[in-house]
Amino acid sequence: MRQRRPLWQSFVTEQRSSAPRDYSAILQQIADEVRPLVGTGKVAAYIPRLAEVPPDRFGIAIATLDGKIYRAGSAREAFSVQSISKVFTLTLALEAVGARLWERVGREPSGNAFNSLIQLEREQGIPRNPLINAGALVVADVLLGALPHGLDDLLSFVRARSGNHSINIDAEVAASERDAGFRNAALANFIRSFGNLQHPVDDVLNFYFHQCALAMDCVDLARTFLHLANRGYCPGSRMPVITEERARRINALMMTCGTYDAAGEFAFRVGLPAKSGVGGGIVAVVPDVLTLAVWSPGLDERGNSLAGAAALARFVELTGLSVF
Ligand code: GLU
């Protein structure tokens, strides 16, 4: 049974959701305003296949709890979700092993680059959180032991949540990352040396490179995150995807750890749980209202989409929809 909301929360929810908003016009306005930023920043060239993505793309989509989709720009062009996939694998790992996951990975922001090795040495192979590479490698190891059909189960999850059964993994992106994946290989070997990986390093890396190579568009992503805006429930039904508590906690992790070592700045500018990827995507959750996915491949120096982050900041300015 869904718990009753505290009075102040229903009030906030009502204020948020009943205010009439023309999201189509808002998204178009944002697309126009951030246009000068599109194509600036750097496309992630350390994965050679990603370096080929045209930098001049910008797409944005909203999915609301009442089932509506709004979009602007290249919102239906698939791109490499990269680290956004870490939210999916975290969700599946929590479903599989519950709180035992936290014996192997922490829940604190790292304050370091997403692919940093430094903390691991000091912290004995226990990654700071599941949304940096080291943590996601441990999560991949958990899933290798827990998912009966491995990557197919991950695909089934995103297909079911997005309603798009043609979503797939781009094998060329996965291969490109494997060929250039020296740092991730170092991370995985290092974690294994501390005994925090149970499967062969190559299997863990293979799973990880493939999850990152999921190709999805902004509409798919906005839909796939909707239960996180809906207290864990599948919108429009009484079916829980995950528990309300788990949804709250995943949102908390996105808020504190979801945008690399810029999470503090992101909370300051945007104030929404969000997860970014070096493919240029960012997905944000407005609890009880909507999800918002944005894509533009040019990245800032911390690895977040430059135009994407600006678009999210503008969205919050225009709508007041923030958790703060
Ligand atoms: N596949 C990328 C890597 O491991 C993901 C990085 C990201 O999107 O943060 O380097």
Short mmCIF file of C-alpha atoms and ligand atoms in Angstrom, two decimals:
data_model
loop_
_atom_site.label_atom_id
_atom_site.label_comp_id
_atom_site.label_asym_id
_atom_site.label_seq_id
_atom_site.Cartn_x
_atom_site.Cartn_y
_atom_site.Cartn_z
CA MET A 1 0.00 0.00 0.00
CA ARG A 2 1.19 3.46 -0.83
CA GLN A 3 1.79 5.48 2.31
CA ARG A 4 -0.10 8.68 2.91
CA ARG A 5 1.94 11.72 2.10
CA PRO A 6 2.65 14.24 4.84
CA LEU A 7 0.43 17.29 4.47
CA TRP A 8 3.20 19.63 3.41
CA GLN A 9 4.25 17.19 0.74
CA SER A 10 0.78 16.93 -0.80
CA PHE A 11 0.70 20.68 -0.79
CA VAL A 12 4.02 20.92 -2.60
CA THR A 13 2.98 18.19 -5.02
CA GLU A 14 -0.27 19.95 -5.79
CA GLN A 15 1.47 23.25 -6.32
CA ARG A 16 3.94 21.57 -8.63
CA SER A 17 1.64 19.46 -10.73
CA SER A 18 -1.46 21.58 -11.02
CA ALA A 19 0.31 24.71 -12.22
CA PRO A 20 -0.53 24.82 -15.93
CA ARG A 21 2.65 24.65 -17.93
CA ASP A 22 3.19 24.58 -21.64
CA TYR A 23 6.13 22.20 -21.59
CA SER A 24 6.38 22.14 -25.40
CA ALA A 25 6.92 25.87 -25.49
CA ILE A 26 9.32 25.72 -22.54
CA LEU A 27 11.44 23.04 -24.21
CA GLN A 28 11.52 24.96 -27.48
CA GLN A 29 12.54 28.12 -25.65
CA ILE A 30 15.33 26.22 -23.88
CA ALA A 31 16.53 24.66 -27.16
CA ASP A 32 16.68 28.13 -28.73
CA GLU A 33 18.45 29.67 -25.76
CA VAL A 34 21.18 27.05 -25.41
CA ARG A 35 21.81 26.86 -29.16
CA PRO A 36 24.99 29.00 -28.90
CA LEU A 37 26.45 26.42 -26.48
CA VAL A 38 25.70 23.44 -28.70
CA GLY A 39 28.90 22.27 -30.40
CA THR A 40 31.07 23.85 -27.72
CA GLY A 41 32.79 21.65 -25.15
CA LYS A 42 34.63 18.48 -26.04
CA VAL A 43 33.16 15.24 -27.32
CA ALA A 44 34.52 12.27 -25.29
CA ALA A 45 37.40 11.30 -27.55
CA TYR A 46 38.96 8.71 -25.25
CA ILE A 47 36.38 6.26 -26.59
CA PRO A 48 37.22 6.50 -30.32
CA ARG A 49 33.72 5.61 -31.53
CA LEU A 50 32.21 8.44 -29.45
CA ALA A 51 34.62 10.93 -31.02
CA GLU A 52 32.77 10.36 -34.30
CA VAL A 53 29.43 11.64 -32.97
CA PRO A 54 28.49 15.00 -34.56
CA PRO A 55 28.97 17.63 -31.83
CA ASP A 56 26.15 19.88 -33.10
CA ARG A 57 23.30 17.79 -31.69
CA PHE A 58 20.84 18.86 -29.03
CA GLY A 59 17.75 16.97 -27.91
CA ILE A 60 15.49 17.26 -24.89
CA ALA A 61 12.40 15.36 -23.72
CA ILE A 62 10.03 15.40 -20.78
CA ALA A 63 7.91 12.47 -19.61
CA THR A 64 5.18 13.37 -17.12
CA LEU A 65 3.55 11.09 -14.59
CA ASP A 66 0.25 11.40 -16.43
CA GLY A 67 1.78 9.80 -19.51
CA LYS A 68 2.56 12.79 -21.69
CA ILE A 69 5.76 13.28 -23.68
CA TYR A 70 7.10 16.66 -24.74
CA ARG A 71 10.22 17.11 -26.82
CA ALA A 72 12.41 19.43 -28.83
CA GLY A 73 15.45 19.05 -31.09
CA SER A 74 16.97 15.60 -31.70
CA ALA A 75 15.00 13.95 -28.93
CA ARG A 76 14.46 10.79 -30.97
CA GLU A 77 18.06 10.29 -32.06
CA ALA A 78 19.71 7.46 -30.15
CA PHE A 79 23.06 8.08 -28.49
CA SER A 80 25.40 6.18 -26.20
CA VAL A 81 24.03 6.39 -22.67
CA GLN A 82 27.39 5.52 -21.08
CA SER A 83 27.30 6.20 -17.32
CA ILE A 84 23.55 6.76 -17.27
CA SER A 85 23.40 2.95 -17.44
CA LYS A 86 24.85 2.87 -13.92
CA VAL A 87 21.44 3.81 -12.54
CA PHE A 88 19.87 0.79 -14.29
CA THR A 89 22.51 -1.65 -13.06
CA LEU A 90 22.38 -0.21 -9.55
CA THR A 91 18.61 -0.73 -9.54
CA LEU A 92 18.95 -4.34 -10.71
CA ALA A 93 21.71 -5.08 -8.21
CA LEU A 94 19.66 -3.68 -5.32
CA GLU A 95 16.71 -5.79 -6.42
CA ALA A 96 18.99 -8.84 -6.54
CA VAL A 97 21.02 -8.56 -3.34
CA GLY A 98 19.39 -5.72 -1.38
CA ALA A 99 21.40 -3.99 1.33
CA ARG A 100 24.22 -6.52 1.00
CA LEU A 101 25.40 -4.39 -1.92
CA TRP A 102 26.60 -1.79 0.59
CA GLU A 103 29.16 -4.21 2.00
CA ARG A 104 31.01 -3.88 -1.30
CA VAL A 105 30.41 -0.31 -2.41
CA GLY A 106 29.92 2.96 -0.53
CA ARG A 107 27.37 5.75 -0.76
CA GLU A 108 29.50 8.88 -0.56
CA PRO A 109 30.37 11.32 -3.33
CA SER A 110 33.91 10.73 -4.48
CA GLY A 111 35.11 14.27 -5.17
CA ASN A 112 37.39 12.66 -7.76
CA ALA A 113 37.11 12.01 -11.47
CA PHE A 114 34.71 9.24 -12.44
CA ASN A 115 37.57 6.95 -13.49
CA SER A 116 40.00 7.78 -10.67
CA LEU A 117 42.16 5.08 -9.07
CA ILE A 118 43.39 7.16 -6.15
CA GLN A 119 40.65 6.57 -3.57
CA LEU A 120 40.58 2.83 -4.15
CA GLU A 121 44.06 2.38 -2.78
CA ARG A 122 43.26 4.24 0.42
CA GLU A 123 39.85 2.60 0.81
CA GLN A 124 40.93 -0.99 0.28
CA GLY A 125 39.12 -1.66 -2.97
CA ILE A 126 35.69 -0.50 -1.74
CA PRO A 127 34.54 2.08 -4.31
CA ARG A 128 33.02 5.28 -2.96
CA ASN A 129 29.67 4.87 -4.73
CA PRO A 130 27.97 2.82 -7.46
CA LEU A 131 27.80 5.71 -9.94
CA ILE A 132 31.54 6.06 -10.53
CA ASN A 133 33.36 3.54 -12.71
CA ALA A 134 34.91 1.58 -9.84
CA GLY A 135 31.53 1.20 -8.16
CA ALA A 136 29.82 0.26 -11.40
CA LEU A 137 32.40 -2.47 -11.97
CA VAL A 138 31.53 -3.97 -8.58
CA VAL A 139 27.84 -3.68 -9.45
CA ALA A 140 28.53 -5.45 -12.78
CA ASP A 141 30.25 -8.23 -10.82
CA VAL A 142 27.17 -8.56 -8.59
CA LEU A 143 24.93 -8.78 -11.66
CA LEU A 144 27.09 -11.43 -13.28
CA GLY A 145 26.26 -13.60 -10.30
CA ALA A 146 22.64 -12.54 -9.98
CA LEU A 147 21.06 -12.10 -13.42
CA PRO A 148 20.18 -15.41 -15.05
CA HIS A 149 20.48 -13.92 -18.55
CA GLY A 150 23.07 -11.22 -17.93
CA LEU A 151 22.95 -8.35 -20.41
CA ASP A 152 19.68 -9.65 -21.86
CA ASP A 153 18.07 -9.02 -18.48
CA LEU A 154 19.42 -5.48 -18.50
CA LEU A 155 18.00 -4.99 -21.99
CA SER A 156 14.64 -6.40 -20.91
CA PHE A 157 14.55 -3.94 -18.02
CA VAL A 158 15.16 -0.85 -20.16
CA ARG A 159 12.84 -2.07 -22.91
CA ALA A 160 10.03 -2.71 -20.45
CA ARG A 161 10.47 0.60 -18.66
CA SER A 162 10.75 2.66 -21.84
CA GLY A 163 8.16 0.70 -23.80
CA ASN A 164 10.64 0.64 -26.70
CA HIS A 165 11.48 -2.93 -27.60
CA SER A 166 13.98 -1.99 -30.27
CA ILE A 167 16.50 -0.56 -27.78
CA ASN A 168 19.81 -2.30 -28.17
CA ILE A 169 23.48 -2.29 -27.29
CA ASP A 170 25.80 -0.76 -29.88
CA ALA A 171 28.42 -3.49 -30.23
CA GLU A 172 30.81 -1.15 -32.04
CA VAL A 173 30.81 1.32 -29.17
CA ALA A 174 31.39 -1.53 -26.71
CA ALA A 175 34.30 -2.84 -28.78
CA SER A 176 35.75 0.64 -29.15
CA GLU A 177 35.67 1.15 -25.42
CA ARG A 178 37.20 -2.24 -24.77
CA ASP A 179 40.07 -1.48 -27.15
CA ALA A 180 40.78 1.79 -25.33
CA GLY A 181 39.67 0.69 -21.88
CA PHE A 182 43.05 0.58 -20.15
CA ARG A 183 41.94 2.62 -17.17
CA ASN A 184 38.81 0.58 -16.56
CA ALA A 185 40.92 -2.57 -16.87
CA ALA A 186 43.28 -1.11 -14.28
CA LEU A 187 40.37 -0.31 -11.97
CA ALA A 188 38.91 -3.80 -12.31
CA ASN A 189 42.25 -5.50 -11.69
CA PHE A 190 42.89 -3.27 -8.72
CA ILE A 191 39.49 -4.03 -7.18
CA ARG A 192 40.02 -7.72 -7.82
CA SER A 193 43.36 -7.55 -6.01
CA PHE A 194 41.43 -6.46 -2.91
CA GLY A 195 39.05 -9.40 -3.33
CA ASN A 196 36.06 -7.22 -4.22
CA LEU A 197 35.37 -8.86 -7.60
CA GLN A 198 34.25 -12.47 -7.72
CA HIS A 199 34.19 -13.00 -11.47
CA PRO A 200 37.04 -12.89 -13.98
CA VAL A 201 38.09 -9.32 -14.73
CA ASP A 202 37.44 -9.78 -18.45
CA ASP A 203 33.84 -10.86 -17.81
CA VAL A 204 33.21 -7.89 -15.54
CA LEU A 205 34.71 -5.47 -18.08
CA ASN A 206 32.74 -7.06 -20.91
CA PHE A 207 29.48 -6.56 -19.00
CA TYR A 208 30.43 -2.99 -18.09
CA PHE A 209 31.47 -1.93 -21.62
CA HIS A 210 28.25 -3.34 -23.03
CA GLN A 211 25.99 -1.65 -20.47
CA CYS A 212 27.67 1.68 -21.27
CA ALA A 213 27.08 1.07 -24.99
CA LEU A 214 23.29 0.97 -24.63
CA ALA A 215 21.88 3.23 -27.35
CA MET A 216 18.79 5.19 -26.30
CA ASP A 217 17.21 8.52 -27.15
CA CYS A 218 15.93 11.27 -24.85
CA VAL A 219 12.32 10.03 -24.96
CA ASP A 220 13.41 6.46 -24.09
CA LEU A 221 15.50 7.73 -21.20
CA ALA A 222 12.85 10.04 -19.81
CA ARG A 223 10.36 7.14 -19.83
CA THR A 224 12.81 4.66 -18.31
CA PHE A 225 13.39 6.91 -15.29
CA LEU A 226 9.70 7.68 -14.69
CA HIS A 227 9.23 5.30 -11.75
CA LEU A 228 11.94 7.26 -9.93
CA ALA A 229 9.71 10.32 -10.18
CA ASN A 230 6.73 8.24 -9.07
CA ARG A 231 7.94 6.84 -5.73
CA GLY A 232 8.96 3.59 -7.38
CA TYR A 233 5.62 2.94 -9.06
CA CYS A 234 5.05 2.35 -12.74
CA PRO A 235 3.17 5.52 -13.75
CA GLY A 236 -0.49 5.01 -14.46
CA SER A 237 -0.67 1.77 -12.51
CA ARG A 238 -0.45 0.47 -8.98
CA MET A 239 2.48 -1.75 -9.96
CA PRO A 240 5.68 -1.04 -8.05
CA VAL A 241 8.85 -1.29 -10.13
CA ILE A 242 10.88 -0.86 -6.96
CA THR A 243 9.89 0.13 -3.43
CA GLU A 244 9.26 3.75 -2.54
CA GLU A 245 12.21 3.65 -0.17
CA ARG A 246 14.51 2.32 -2.87
CA ALA A 247 13.39 5.01 -5.33
CA ARG A 248 14.10 7.65 -2.70
CA ARG A 249 17.56 6.26 -2.10
CA ILE A 250 18.48 5.97 -5.76
CA ASN A 251 17.39 9.59 -6.20
CA ALA A 252 19.58 10.56 -3.24
CA LEU A 253 22.56 8.83 -4.81
CA MET A 254 21.95 10.58 -8.12
CA MET A 255 21.77 13.92 -6.34
CA THR A 256 25.02 13.40 -4.44
CA CYS A 257 27.02 11.28 -6.90
CA GLY A 258 25.32 11.40 -10.31
CA THR A 259 27.22 14.13 -12.11
CA TYR A 260 30.83 13.13 -11.44
CA ASP A 261 32.79 15.44 -9.17
CA ALA A 262 30.50 18.31 -10.18
CA ALA A 263 27.58 17.00 -8.10
CA GLY A 264 27.79 19.93 -5.66
CA GLU A 265 27.80 22.47 -8.46
CA PHE A 266 24.98 20.62 -10.17
CA ALA A 267 22.86 20.63 -7.00
CA PHE A 268 23.57 24.35 -6.71
CA ARG A 269 22.64 25.16 -10.30
CA VAL A 270 19.86 22.65 -10.92
CA GLY A 271 18.86 20.97 -7.66
CA LEU A 272 17.49 17.75 -9.10
CA PRO A 273 18.61 14.12 -8.81
CA ALA A 274 20.38 13.49 -12.11
CA LYS A 275 22.77 11.15 -13.86
CA SER A 276 25.06 12.12 -16.70
CA GLY A 277 27.14 10.11 -19.15
CA VAL A 278 30.14 10.94 -21.33
CA GLY A 279 27.95 10.34 -24.39
CA GLY A 280 26.49 13.78 -23.55
CA GLY A 281 23.22 12.64 -21.98
CA ILE A 282 21.82 13.76 -18.63
CA VAL A 283 18.58 12.49 -17.07
CA ALA A 284 16.98 14.40 -14.20
CA VAL A 285 14.09 13.50 -11.93
CA VAL A 286 11.52 15.95 -10.56
CA PRO A 287 9.93 13.82 -7.83
CA ASP A 288 6.14 13.51 -8.13
CA VAL A 289 6.06 15.42 -11.41
CA LEU A 290 8.22 14.37 -14.35
CA THR A 291 11.53 13.23 -15.75
CA LEU A 292 13.67 15.21 -18.14
CA ALA A 293 16.36 13.85 -20.48
CA VAL A 294 18.72 16.02 -22.44
CA TRP A 295 21.52 15.23 -24.89
CA SER A 296 24.29 17.23 -26.44
CA PRO A 297 27.69 15.58 -26.99
CA GLY A 298 30.04 18.47 -26.11
CA LEU A 299 31.27 18.00 -22.53
CA ASP A 300 32.62 20.43 -19.95
CA GLU A 301 35.92 19.77 -18.18
CA ARG A 302 34.23 17.47 -15.65
CA GLY A 303 32.56 15.30 -18.25
CA ASN A 304 29.00 16.66 -18.13
CA SER A 305 27.20 17.83 -21.26
CA LEU A 306 27.79 21.56 -21.45
CA ALA A 307 24.60 22.51 -23.29
CA GLY A 308 22.72 19.77 -21.42
CA ALA A 309 23.59 21.14 -17.98
CA ALA A 310 22.72 24.66 -19.12
CA ALA A 311 19.38 23.39 -20.43
CA LEU A 312 18.53 21.76 -17.10
CA ALA A 313 19.48 24.90 -15.18
CA ARG A 314 17.27 26.94 -17.48
CA PHE A 315 14.40 24.48 -17.07
CA VAL A 316 14.51 24.93 -13.31
CA GLU A 317 14.67 28.73 -13.67
CA LEU A 318 11.66 28.74 -15.97
CA THR A 319 9.51 26.30 -14.02
CA GLY A 320 10.71 26.49 -10.41
CA LEU A 321 10.69 22.68 -10.46
CA SER A 322 13.55 21.72 -8.16
CA VAL A 323 13.69 19.73 -4.96
CA PHE A 324 14.97 22.82 -3.14
N1 GLU B 1 32.13 3.94 -20.45
C1 GLU B 1 32.65 5.15 -19.87
C2 GLU B 1 33.91 4.83 -19.10
O1 GLU B 1 33.91 3.88 -18.40
C3 GLU B 1 31.61 5.70 -19.00
C4 GLU B 1 32.02 6.99 -18.43
C5 GLU B 1 30.87 7.87 -18.16
O2 GLU B 1 29.92 8.00 -18.91
O3 GLU B 1 30.98 8.49 -17.11
O4 GLU B 1 34.89 5.50 -19.16
#
